[in-house]
Amino acid sequence: MKPLADKIRPSCMSEIVGQHHLVGEGKILNKIIETKQIPNMIFYGPPGVGKTTVANIIASVANKRFYKLNATNASVGDIKKIIDELDNLLSINGVLLYLDEIQNFNKKQQQSLLEYTENGQITLIASTTENPYFYIYNALLSRSSVFEFKPLNKNDIIKALKRGIDVLEKELKSTKILCEESILEYFAENSGGDLRKAINNLQLTIYTANRNSDGNIEVTMELAKECSGTKALNYDKLGDKHYDVLSAFQKSIRGSDPDAAIHYLARLIKAGDLISICRRLLVIAAEDIGVAYPSAISIVKACVDSAMQLGFPEARIPLAEAVIVLATAPKSNSAISAIDKALSDLDNLNVGEVPEDLKDAHYGGAQKLNRGLGYKYPHNYENHYVKQQYLPDNIKDALYYIPGNNKMENSAKAYMNFLKESSK
């Protein structure tokens, strides 16, 4: 049974669904086809969004010998075979190599292409589901243009599914395929933006559907759900999407949006990523809430400990509690700003020695070295405070902690001002 995805694969740019930013009228990949000046390109995006299809269309208009390899099972030997044929008369205009899943090639394998992509003997079109800036050798990356393919939206997928139904109806000739719009919407929603998955599910459903009294194939929602299985989630625990979701998770909490924060928590829970959730929540409590609500980190620690003890699925409850507490809490980044500025000064300034008055004086001979002689013990003074220099001479006027504008820090700021005024 030939996959329906292959039967309806577009043969020109105008048939492609989605990717309007790349293949729409007047867009870059259309212009490349019009000029037939094909550069080295890297197509980056999730599976089932048209990377291979676009590469095939470009290859069809290039006046070059076409080779196709998949990096999951190809080797340096396969590349050498292509290189050995570069002087062949059939390759007089050069070679166009489509290398799928290039992230599976190691550095040495990628380097084997460098000389030939640079001199133009090999024009490379590579595709990857992983961030190319993490997985592709820099020298090869610098010789290529990167194009990002986006997940397809529901309407794009439905348009392709309708094309698939038309193709199957023509094959079946007198038979009609009865499929309601709501079922197509279900296939689209269930696919997670992967057109190939949606089409495969449609094909399986149609081939297993019953015929009605008129002899037509009748697709039901019950059968569609049975054939589709679990909804696809565009998330890779070890890949680029992992960090995208974690980033959105923290930024939603920082932005005081509990609904978005809970959404991204749900994605992380679906991926079973308990450790990353717990670590990130503890970081957020200190980095983004900080001194504005110091008790937040204690609450989060209790929730995290509970989640670790419970495991999934129950862990979702204390995790959701921690997320809502953090998202609705007052925010302050004064703590991280203070420590980062202090660390930066250590890297960039000659901060000097610890003041003599503050140095350890709990040993014989310390006084002879002037250690601790001028130190004033704050508890001996009113309000347990006395003004004295604590920073090294070279940075004695440095200011690291700048209180945030929130109830807790405003109170602390007022108290510190009171101490300074009372000691005058």
Tab-separated table of C-alpha atoms in Angstrom:
chain	number	residue	atom	x	y	z
A	1	MET	CA	0.000	0.000	0.000
A	2	LYS	CA	1.666	3.217	-1.165
A	3	PRO	CA	1.449	5.919	1.510
A	4	LEU	CA	-1.161	8.558	0.768
A	5	ALA	CA	1.419	11.186	1.753
A	6	ASP	CA	3.459	10.195	-1.317
A	7	LYS	CA	0.420	10.150	-3.573
A	8	ILE	CA	-0.454	13.767	-2.774
A	9	ARG	CA	3.099	15.108	-2.444
A	10	PRO	CA	3.217	18.521	-4.210
A	11	SER	CA	5.210	18.795	-7.424
A	12	CYS	CA	5.384	22.604	-7.440
A	13	MET	CA	5.544	25.366	-4.854
A	14	SER	CA	1.957	26.511	-5.430
A	15	GLU	CA	0.664	23.129	-4.175
A	16	ILE	CA	2.489	23.314	-0.844
A	17	VAL	CA	0.359	23.995	2.216
A	18	GLY	CA	1.772	26.269	4.912
A	19	GLN	CA	5.281	27.781	4.997
A	20	HIS	CA	3.966	30.974	3.390
A	21	HIS	CA	6.952	32.884	4.780
A	22	LEU	CA	9.229	30.753	2.579
A	23	VAL	CA	7.220	29.554	-0.422
A	24	GLY	CA	4.526	32.214	-0.818
A	25	GLU	CA	4.456	34.423	-3.881
A	26	GLY	CA	7.590	36.547	-4.010
A	27	LYS	CA	9.176	34.719	-1.049
A	28	ILE	CA	12.770	33.555	-0.928
A	29	LEU	CA	12.470	29.893	-1.938
A	30	ASN	CA	10.211	30.794	-4.859
A	31	LYS	CA	12.796	33.321	-6.008
A	32	ILE	CA	15.535	30.695	-5.762
A	33	ILE	CA	13.554	28.398	-8.057
A	34	GLU	CA	12.881	31.220	-10.520
A	35	THR	CA	16.572	32.114	-10.804
A	36	LYS	CA	17.741	28.478	-10.613
A	37	GLN	CA	20.714	29.741	-8.606
A	38	ILE	CA	20.671	27.163	-5.834
A	39	PRO	CA	22.790	27.964	-2.746
A	40	ASN	CA	23.769	25.537	-0.001
A	41	MET	CA	20.742	25.398	2.274
A	42	ILE	CA	19.712	23.917	5.590
A	43	PHE	CA	16.004	23.305	6.200
A	44	TYR	CA	15.209	23.284	9.910
A	45	GLY	CA	11.863	22.359	11.424
A	46	PRO	CA	9.708	19.615	12.946
A	47	PRO	CA	8.804	16.470	10.984
A	48	GLY	CA	5.998	16.448	8.455
A	49	VAL	CA	6.024	20.131	7.509
A	50	GLY	CA	7.355	19.976	3.935
A	51	LYS	CA	11.161	20.062	4.155
A	52	THR	CA	11.682	17.023	1.929
A	53	THR	CA	8.959	18.119	-0.485
A	54	VAL	CA	10.506	21.551	-1.003
A	55	ALA	CA	13.953	19.987	-1.464
A	56	ASN	CA	12.561	17.658	-4.158
A	57	ILE	CA	10.893	20.546	-5.991
A	58	ILE	CA	14.115	22.572	-5.978
A	59	ALA	CA	16.051	19.518	-7.185
A	60	SER	CA	13.628	19.113	-10.103
A	61	VAL	CA	14.499	22.541	-11.518
A	62	ALA	CA	18.240	22.427	-10.815
A	63	ASN	CA	20.366	21.481	-13.794
A	64	LYS	CA	22.449	19.172	-11.647
A	65	ARG	CA	22.761	15.465	-10.982
A	66	PHE	CA	20.623	14.654	-7.937
A	67	TYR	CA	21.581	12.409	-5.026
A	68	LYS	CA	19.630	11.754	-1.875
A	69	LEU	CA	21.019	10.385	1.408
A	70	ASN	CA	19.633	9.921	4.893
A	71	ALA	CA	22.221	10.619	7.580
A	72	THR	CA	20.732	7.994	9.888
A	73	ASN	CA	22.154	5.209	7.724
A	74	ALA	CA	24.611	6.930	5.349
A	75	SER	CA	28.382	6.977	5.868
A	76	VAL	CA	31.495	8.800	4.680
A	77	GLY	CA	31.795	6.008	2.117
A	78	ASP	CA	28.488	7.049	0.557
A	79	ILE	CA	29.734	10.624	0.252
A	80	LYS	CA	33.013	9.414	-1.287
A	81	LYS	CA	31.056	7.543	-3.953
A	82	ILE	CA	29.337	10.809	-4.878
A	83	ILE	CA	32.659	12.688	-4.889
A	84	ASP	CA	34.204	10.022	-7.164
A	85	GLU	CA	31.496	10.739	-9.742
A	86	LEU	CA	32.032	14.521	-9.798
A	87	ASP	CA	34.227	14.247	-12.915
A	88	ASN	CA	31.645	12.078	-14.673
A	89	LEU	CA	30.043	13.628	-17.755
A	90	LEU	CA	26.648	13.230	-16.135
A	91	SER	CA	27.853	15.505	-13.333
A	92	ILE	CA	29.374	18.168	-15.537
A	93	ASN	CA	27.092	20.846	-14.027
A	94	GLY	CA	27.778	19.688	-10.507
A	95	VAL	CA	25.810	17.658	-8.019
A	96	LEU	CA	22.826	18.504	-5.842
A	97	LEU	CA	22.904	16.445	-2.656
A	98	TYR	CA	19.861	16.262	-0.411
A	99	LEU	CA	20.997	15.053	3.020
A	100	ASP	CA	18.096	14.286	5.326
A	101	GLU	CA	18.523	14.281	9.140
A	102	ILE	CA	22.005	15.830	8.908
A	103	GLN	CA	22.164	16.109	12.711
A	104	ASN	CA	23.017	12.382	12.729
A	105	PHE	CA	26.307	13.039	10.904
A	106	ASN	CA	29.282	13.558	13.208
A	107	LYS	CA	31.829	16.330	12.728
A	108	LYS	CA	34.122	14.228	10.521
A	109	GLN	CA	31.257	13.213	8.256
A	110	GLN	CA	30.101	16.808	7.897
A	111	GLN	CA	33.662	17.995	7.247
A	112	SER	CA	33.964	15.581	4.310
A	113	LEU	CA	31.558	17.854	2.410
A	114	LEU	CA	33.327	21.145	3.073
A	115	GLU	CA	35.762	21.357	0.154
A	116	TYR	CA	33.111	20.440	-2.417
A	117	THR	CA	30.363	22.708	-1.090
A	118	GLU	CA	32.817	25.604	-1.051
A	119	ASN	CA	33.998	25.178	-4.644
A	120	GLY	CA	30.466	24.565	-5.894
A	121	GLN	CA	30.918	20.980	-7.105
A	122	ILE	CA	28.340	19.876	-4.550
A	123	THR	CA	25.285	21.962	-3.742
A	124	LEU	CA	23.983	20.797	-0.397
A	125	ILE	CA	20.392	20.875	0.782
A	126	ALA	CA	20.269	19.426	4.274
A	127	SER	CA	17.272	18.994	6.544
A	128	THR	CA	17.157	18.619	10.304
A	129	THR	CA	14.598	18.527	13.094
A	130	GLU	CA	17.212	19.846	15.539
A	131	ASN	CA	18.500	23.393	15.928
A	132	PRO	CA	21.297	23.624	13.309
A	133	TYR	CA	23.235	26.082	15.444
A	134	PHE	CA	23.649	23.304	18.013
A	135	TYR	CA	24.142	20.277	15.793
A	136	ILE	CA	25.839	21.356	12.556
A	137	TYR	CA	29.560	21.973	12.247
A	138	ASN	CA	30.245	25.734	12.176
A	139	ALA	CA	32.312	25.698	8.979
A	140	LEU	CA	29.494	23.951	7.106
A	141	LEU	CA	26.896	26.203	8.708
A	142	SER	CA	28.765	29.332	7.577
A	143	ARG	CA	28.602	28.104	3.965
A	144	SER	CA	24.847	27.558	4.069
A	145	SER	CA	21.638	29.555	4.331
A	146	VAL	CA	19.318	28.380	7.121
A	147	PHE	CA	15.554	28.341	6.524
A	148	GLU	CA	13.178	27.540	9.370
A	149	PHE	CA	10.027	25.567	8.587
A	150	LYS	CA	7.128	26.109	10.999
A	151	PRO	CA	4.551	23.576	12.277
A	152	LEU	CA	1.478	23.611	10.062
A	153	ASN	CA	-1.724	25.126	11.399
A	154	LYS	CA	-5.073	23.347	11.452
A	155	ASN	CA	-6.407	24.939	8.262
A	156	ASP	CA	-3.285	24.026	6.278
A	157	ILE	CA	-3.564	20.387	7.350
A	158	ILE	CA	-7.297	20.213	6.593
A	159	LYS	CA	-6.628	21.548	3.087
A	160	ALA	CA	-4.134	18.726	2.468
A	161	LEU	CA	-6.475	16.117	3.966
A	162	LYS	CA	-9.224	17.163	1.554
A	163	ARG	CA	-6.758	16.735	-1.305
A	164	GLY	CA	-6.014	13.254	0.015
A	165	ILE	CA	-9.710	12.343	0.031
A	166	ASP	CA	-10.045	13.571	-3.559
A	167	VAL	CA	-7.094	11.401	-4.646
A	168	LEU	CA	-8.526	8.291	-2.968
A	169	GLU	CA	-11.993	8.914	-4.421
A	170	LYS	CA	-10.483	9.059	-7.933
A	171	GLU	CA	-8.671	5.784	-7.279
A	172	LEU	CA	-11.887	4.163	-6.048
A	173	LYS	CA	-13.791	5.706	-8.989
A	174	SER	CA	-17.495	5.221	-8.252
A	175	THR	CA	-17.075	5.184	-4.480
A	176	LYS	CA	-17.488	8.307	-2.374
A	177	ILE	CA	-15.716	8.949	0.911
A	178	LEU	CA	-18.008	10.530	3.478
A	179	CYS	CA	-16.000	12.409	6.092
A	180	GLU	CA	-17.367	15.301	8.107
A	181	GLU	CA	-15.384	18.498	8.626
A	182	SER	CA	-15.242	17.843	12.392
A	183	ILE	CA	-13.368	14.598	11.735
A	184	LEU	CA	-10.825	16.391	9.547
A	185	GLU	CA	-10.430	18.951	12.320
A	186	TYR	CA	-9.793	16.107	14.751
A	187	PHE	CA	-7.069	14.642	12.517
A	188	ALA	CA	-5.479	18.087	12.239
A	189	GLU	CA	-5.583	18.792	15.976
A	190	ASN	CA	-4.280	15.319	16.820
A	191	SER	CA	-1.278	15.591	14.502
A	192	GLY	CA	0.608	18.270	16.441
A	193	GLY	CA	1.362	20.143	13.204
A	194	ASP	CA	2.764	17.019	11.473
A	195	LEU	CA	1.000	16.700	8.108
A	196	ARG	CA	2.444	13.251	7.436
A	197	LYS	CA	0.926	11.914	10.653
A	198	ALA	CA	-2.466	13.421	9.842
A	199	ILE	CA	-2.480	11.954	6.322
A	200	ASN	CA	-1.370	8.514	7.531
A	201	ASN	CA	-4.156	8.513	10.123
A	202	LEU	CA	-6.690	9.534	7.472
A	203	GLN	CA	-5.526	6.794	5.118
A	204	LEU	CA	-5.711	4.102	7.807
A	205	THR	CA	-9.187	5.265	8.827
A	206	ILE	CA	-10.512	5.243	5.255
A	207	TYR	CA	-9.057	1.811	4.500
A	208	THR	CA	-10.655	0.315	7.622
A	209	ALA	CA	-14.004	2.144	7.456
A	210	ASN	CA	-17.261	0.386	6.673
A	211	ARG	CA	-19.386	1.032	3.620
A	212	ASN	CA	-22.954	2.258	3.987
A	213	SER	CA	-26.003	0.962	2.150
A	214	ASP	CA	-25.045	3.013	-0.925
A	215	GLY	CA	-21.625	1.397	-1.078
A	216	ASN	CA	-19.836	4.568	-0.007
A	217	ILE	CA	-17.087	4.665	2.630
A	218	GLU	CA	-18.347	6.338	5.788
A	219	VAL	CA	-15.694	7.683	8.177
A	220	THR	CA	-16.866	7.982	11.789
A	221	MET	CA	-15.341	9.953	14.646
A	222	GLU	CA	-15.094	6.784	16.728
A	223	LEU	CA	-12.993	5.058	14.071
A	224	ALA	CA	-10.886	8.206	13.516
A	225	LYS	CA	-9.980	8.275	17.201
A	226	GLU	CA	-9.235	4.557	17.217
A	227	CYS	CA	-6.864	4.890	14.255
A	228	SER	CA	-5.151	8.081	15.469
A	229	GLY	CA	-3.919	6.976	18.878
A	230	THR	CA	-2.310	9.461	21.264
A	231	LYS	CA	-2.056	13.071	20.173
A	232	ALA	CA	1.386	13.998	18.880
A	233	LEU	CA	3.305	16.422	21.067
A	234	ASN	CA	6.081	18.464	19.480
A	235	TYR	CA	8.501	18.010	22.344
A	236	ASP	CA	11.850	16.270	22.562
A	237	LYS	CA	13.136	15.739	26.083
A	238	LEU	CA	16.749	15.769	24.896
A	239	GLY	CA	16.503	18.292	22.076
A	240	ASP	CA	15.890	21.883	21.139
A	241	LYS	CA	12.148	21.837	21.915
A	242	HIS	CA	12.962	20.910	25.502
A	243	TYR	CA	14.669	24.253	26.060
A	244	ASP	CA	12.016	26.169	24.114
A	245	VAL	CA	9.275	24.862	26.420
A	246	LEU	CA	11.324	25.465	29.564
A	247	SER	CA	12.068	29.001	28.378
A	248	ALA	CA	8.395	29.723	27.717
A	249	PHE	CA	7.539	28.181	31.106
A	250	GLN	CA	9.850	30.527	33.022
A	251	LYS	CA	8.955	33.595	30.972
A	252	SER	CA	5.237	33.004	31.551
A	253	ILE	CA	5.759	32.832	35.318
A	254	ARG	CA	8.021	35.889	35.216
A	255	GLY	CA	5.331	37.685	33.220
A	256	SER	CA	2.680	36.855	35.872
A	257	ASP	CA	0.537	34.808	33.472
A	258	PRO	CA	-0.677	31.768	35.462
A	259	ASP	CA	-2.689	30.369	32.552
A	260	ALA	CA	0.264	30.264	30.158
A	261	ALA	CA	2.503	28.943	32.936
A	262	ILE	CA	0.098	26.080	33.649
A	263	HIS	CA	-0.077	25.319	29.902
A	264	TYR	CA	3.685	24.921	29.628
A	265	LEU	CA	3.749	22.934	32.856
A	266	ALA	CA	1.253	20.553	31.229
A	267	ARG	CA	3.597	20.131	28.239
A	268	LEU	CA	6.486	19.293	30.532
A	269	ILE	CA	4.315	16.872	32.503
A	270	LYS	CA	3.193	15.154	29.293
A	271	ALA	CA	6.863	14.623	28.490
A	272	GLY	CA	7.415	13.121	31.965
A	273	ASP	CA	10.127	15.686	32.655
A	274	LEU	CA	9.861	15.916	36.449
A	275	ILE	CA	13.502	16.797	37.144
A	276	SER	CA	13.578	19.754	34.739
A	277	ILE	CA	10.305	21.104	36.158
A	278	CYS	CA	11.555	20.949	39.751
A	279	ARG	CA	14.930	22.530	38.985
A	280	ARG	CA	13.363	25.331	36.984
A	281	LEU	CA	10.761	26.124	39.668
A	282	LEU	CA	13.481	26.499	42.301
A	283	VAL	CA	15.454	28.788	39.995
A	284	ILE	CA	12.391	30.919	39.263
A	285	ALA	CA	11.591	31.306	42.963
A	286	ALA	CA	15.030	32.852	43.546
A	287	GLU	CA	15.597	34.621	40.214
A	288	ASP	CA	12.213	36.128	39.404
A	289	ILE	CA	10.339	36.373	42.711
A	290	GLY	CA	13.315	36.693	45.013
A	291	VAL	CA	13.209	39.240	47.823
A	292	ALA	CA	9.740	40.462	46.815
A	293	TYR	CA	8.318	37.314	48.423
A	294	PRO	CA	11.150	35.442	50.184
A	295	SER	CA	8.808	32.717	51.456
A	296	ALA	CA	8.114	31.627	47.868
A	297	ILE	CA	11.234	29.489	47.693
A	298	SER	CA	10.213	27.650	50.879
A	299	ILE	CA	6.764	26.963	49.445
A	300	VAL	CA	8.266	25.818	46.143
A	301	LYS	CA	10.786	23.587	47.915
A	302	ALA	CA	7.951	21.903	49.811
A	303	CYS	CA	5.970	21.424	46.576
A	304	VAL	CA	9.026	20.111	44.731
A	305	ASP	CA	9.844	17.652	47.534
A	306	SER	CA	6.228	16.462	47.509
A	307	ALA	CA	6.279	16.018	43.738
A	308	MET	CA	9.523	14.036	43.861
A	309	GLN	CA	8.084	11.746	46.543
A	310	LEU	CA	4.761	11.274	44.793
A	311	GLY	CA	5.922	10.878	41.196
A	312	PHE	CA	3.519	11.190	38.292
A	313	PRO	CA	0.575	11.429	37.940
A	314	GLU	CA	0.001	12.827	41.468
A	315	ALA	CA	3.074	15.084	41.223
A	316	ARG	CA	1.107	17.331	38.892
A	317	ILE	CA	-0.881	18.700	41.851
A	318	PRO	CA	1.923	20.204	44.000
A	319	LEU	CA	3.682	21.314	40.812
A	320	ALA	CA	0.581	23.219	39.704
A	321	GLU	CA	0.367	24.767	43.185
A	322	ALA	CA	3.971	25.959	42.976
A	323	VAL	CA	3.444	27.403	39.482
A	324	ILE	CA	0.341	29.359	40.500
A	325	VAL	CA	2.037	30.698	43.652
A	326	LEU	CA	5.026	31.908	41.621
A	327	ALA	CA	3.003	33.302	38.710
A	328	THR	CA	0.769	35.365	41.019
A	329	ALA	CA	3.529	36.453	43.431
A	330	PRO	CA	5.165	39.917	43.368
A	331	LYS	CA	8.330	39.895	41.274
A	332	SER	CA	11.874	41.117	41.854
A	333	ASN	CA	15.158	40.292	40.174
A	334	SER	CA	17.209	42.346	42.651
A	335	ALA	CA	18.981	39.262	44.034
A	336	ILE	CA	20.232	37.906	40.707
A	337	SER	CA	21.110	41.422	39.517
A	338	ALA	CA	23.154	42.048	42.661
A	339	ILE	CA	25.160	38.820	42.544
A	340	ASP	CA	25.756	39.031	38.785
A	341	LYS	CA	27.089	42.586	39.075
A	342	ALA	CA	29.392	41.540	41.917
A	343	LEU	CA	30.670	38.565	39.896
A	344	SER	CA	31.209	40.829	36.898
A	345	ASP	CA	33.332	43.190	38.993
A	346	LEU	CA	35.484	40.268	40.111
A	347	ASP	CA	36.077	39.380	36.466
A	348	ASN	CA	36.719	42.906	35.227
A	349	LEU	CA	38.076	45.035	38.089
A	350	ASN	CA	40.978	44.983	40.502
A	351	VAL	CA	38.710	44.912	43.548
A	352	GLY	CA	41.572	44.970	46.045
A	353	GLU	CA	42.065	43.371	49.448
A	354	VAL	CA	39.564	42.742	52.209
A	355	PRO	CA	39.780	45.753	54.591
A	356	GLU	CA	42.232	45.167	57.465
A	357	ASP	CA	39.475	45.747	60.037
A	358	LEU	CA	37.446	42.840	58.623
A	359	LYS	CA	40.228	40.285	58.329
A	360	ASP	CA	40.355	37.290	60.669
A	361	ALA	CA	41.919	38.217	63.996
A	362	HIS	CA	41.417	34.955	65.898
A	363	TYR	CA	45.057	33.889	66.077
A	364	GLY	CA	48.211	34.915	67.835
A	365	GLY	CA	50.065	37.728	66.129
A	366	ALA	CA	46.981	39.069	64.316
A	367	GLN	CA	47.314	42.448	66.045
A	368	LYS	CA	50.934	42.766	64.915
A	369	LEU	CA	49.589	42.517	61.354
A	370	ASN	CA	46.916	45.143	62.084
A	371	ARG	CA	44.170	42.538	61.608
A	372	GLY	CA	40.767	43.523	63.025
A	373	LEU	CA	42.038	46.433	65.103
A	374	GLY	CA	39.449	48.969	63.978
A	375	TYR	CA	36.460	46.652	63.685
A	376	LYS	CA	33.278	47.890	65.367
A	377	TYR	CA	30.940	45.173	66.679
A	378	PRO	CA	27.425	46.246	65.526
A	379	HIS	CA	25.653	44.587	68.470
A	380	ASN	CA	27.395	46.998	70.824
A	381	TYR	CA	25.583	49.925	69.190
A	382	GLU	CA	22.047	51.238	69.171
A	383	ASN	CA	19.756	49.339	66.781
A	384	HIS	CA	22.650	46.871	66.297
A	385	TYR	CA	24.097	49.099	63.627
A	386	VAL	CA	27.198	51.234	63.196
A	387	LYS	CA	28.484	52.810	60.042
A	388	GLN	CA	31.819	51.416	58.868
A	389	GLN	CA	33.456	50.363	55.580
A	390	TYR	CA	32.948	46.748	54.579
A	391	LEU	CA	33.892	46.782	50.883
A	392	PRO	CA	37.541	46.831	49.724
A	393	ASP	CA	39.015	50.300	49.176
A	394	ASN	CA	39.078	49.906	45.387
A	395	ILE	CA	35.303	49.457	45.199
A	396	LYS	CA	34.185	51.069	48.466
A	397	ASP	CA	31.365	52.969	46.727
A	398	ALA	CA	30.075	50.015	44.665
A	399	LEU	CA	26.302	49.526	44.666
A	400	TYR	CA	25.097	46.004	43.975
A	401	TYR	CA	21.693	45.624	45.613
A	402	ILE	CA	19.022	47.918	44.226
A	403	PRO	CA	15.681	47.230	45.983
A	404	GLY	CA	12.719	46.424	43.797
A	405	ASN	CA	9.524	48.423	44.037
A	406	ASN	CA	7.423	45.989	46.061
A	407	LYS	CA	6.017	45.827	49.580
A	408	MET	CA	8.732	43.594	51.035
A	409	GLU	CA	11.699	45.458	49.584
A	410	ASN	CA	10.190	48.874	50.217
A	411	SER	CA	9.920	47.893	53.893
A	412	ALA	CA	13.523	46.669	53.919
A	413	LYS	CA	14.655	49.855	52.174
A	414	ALA	CA	12.827	52.018	54.715
A	415	TYR	CA	14.438	50.072	57.568
A	416	MET	CA	17.935	50.472	56.097
A	417	ASN	CA	17.361	54.209	55.651
A	418	PHE	CA	16.218	54.413	59.282
A	419	LEU	CA	19.416	52.712	60.467
A	420	LYS	CA	21.637	55.048	58.472
A	421	GLU	CA	19.810	58.159	59.634
A	422	SER	CA	19.813	57.084	63.305
A	423	SER	CA	23.579	56.516	63.287
A	424	LYS	CA	24.445	60.049	62.211
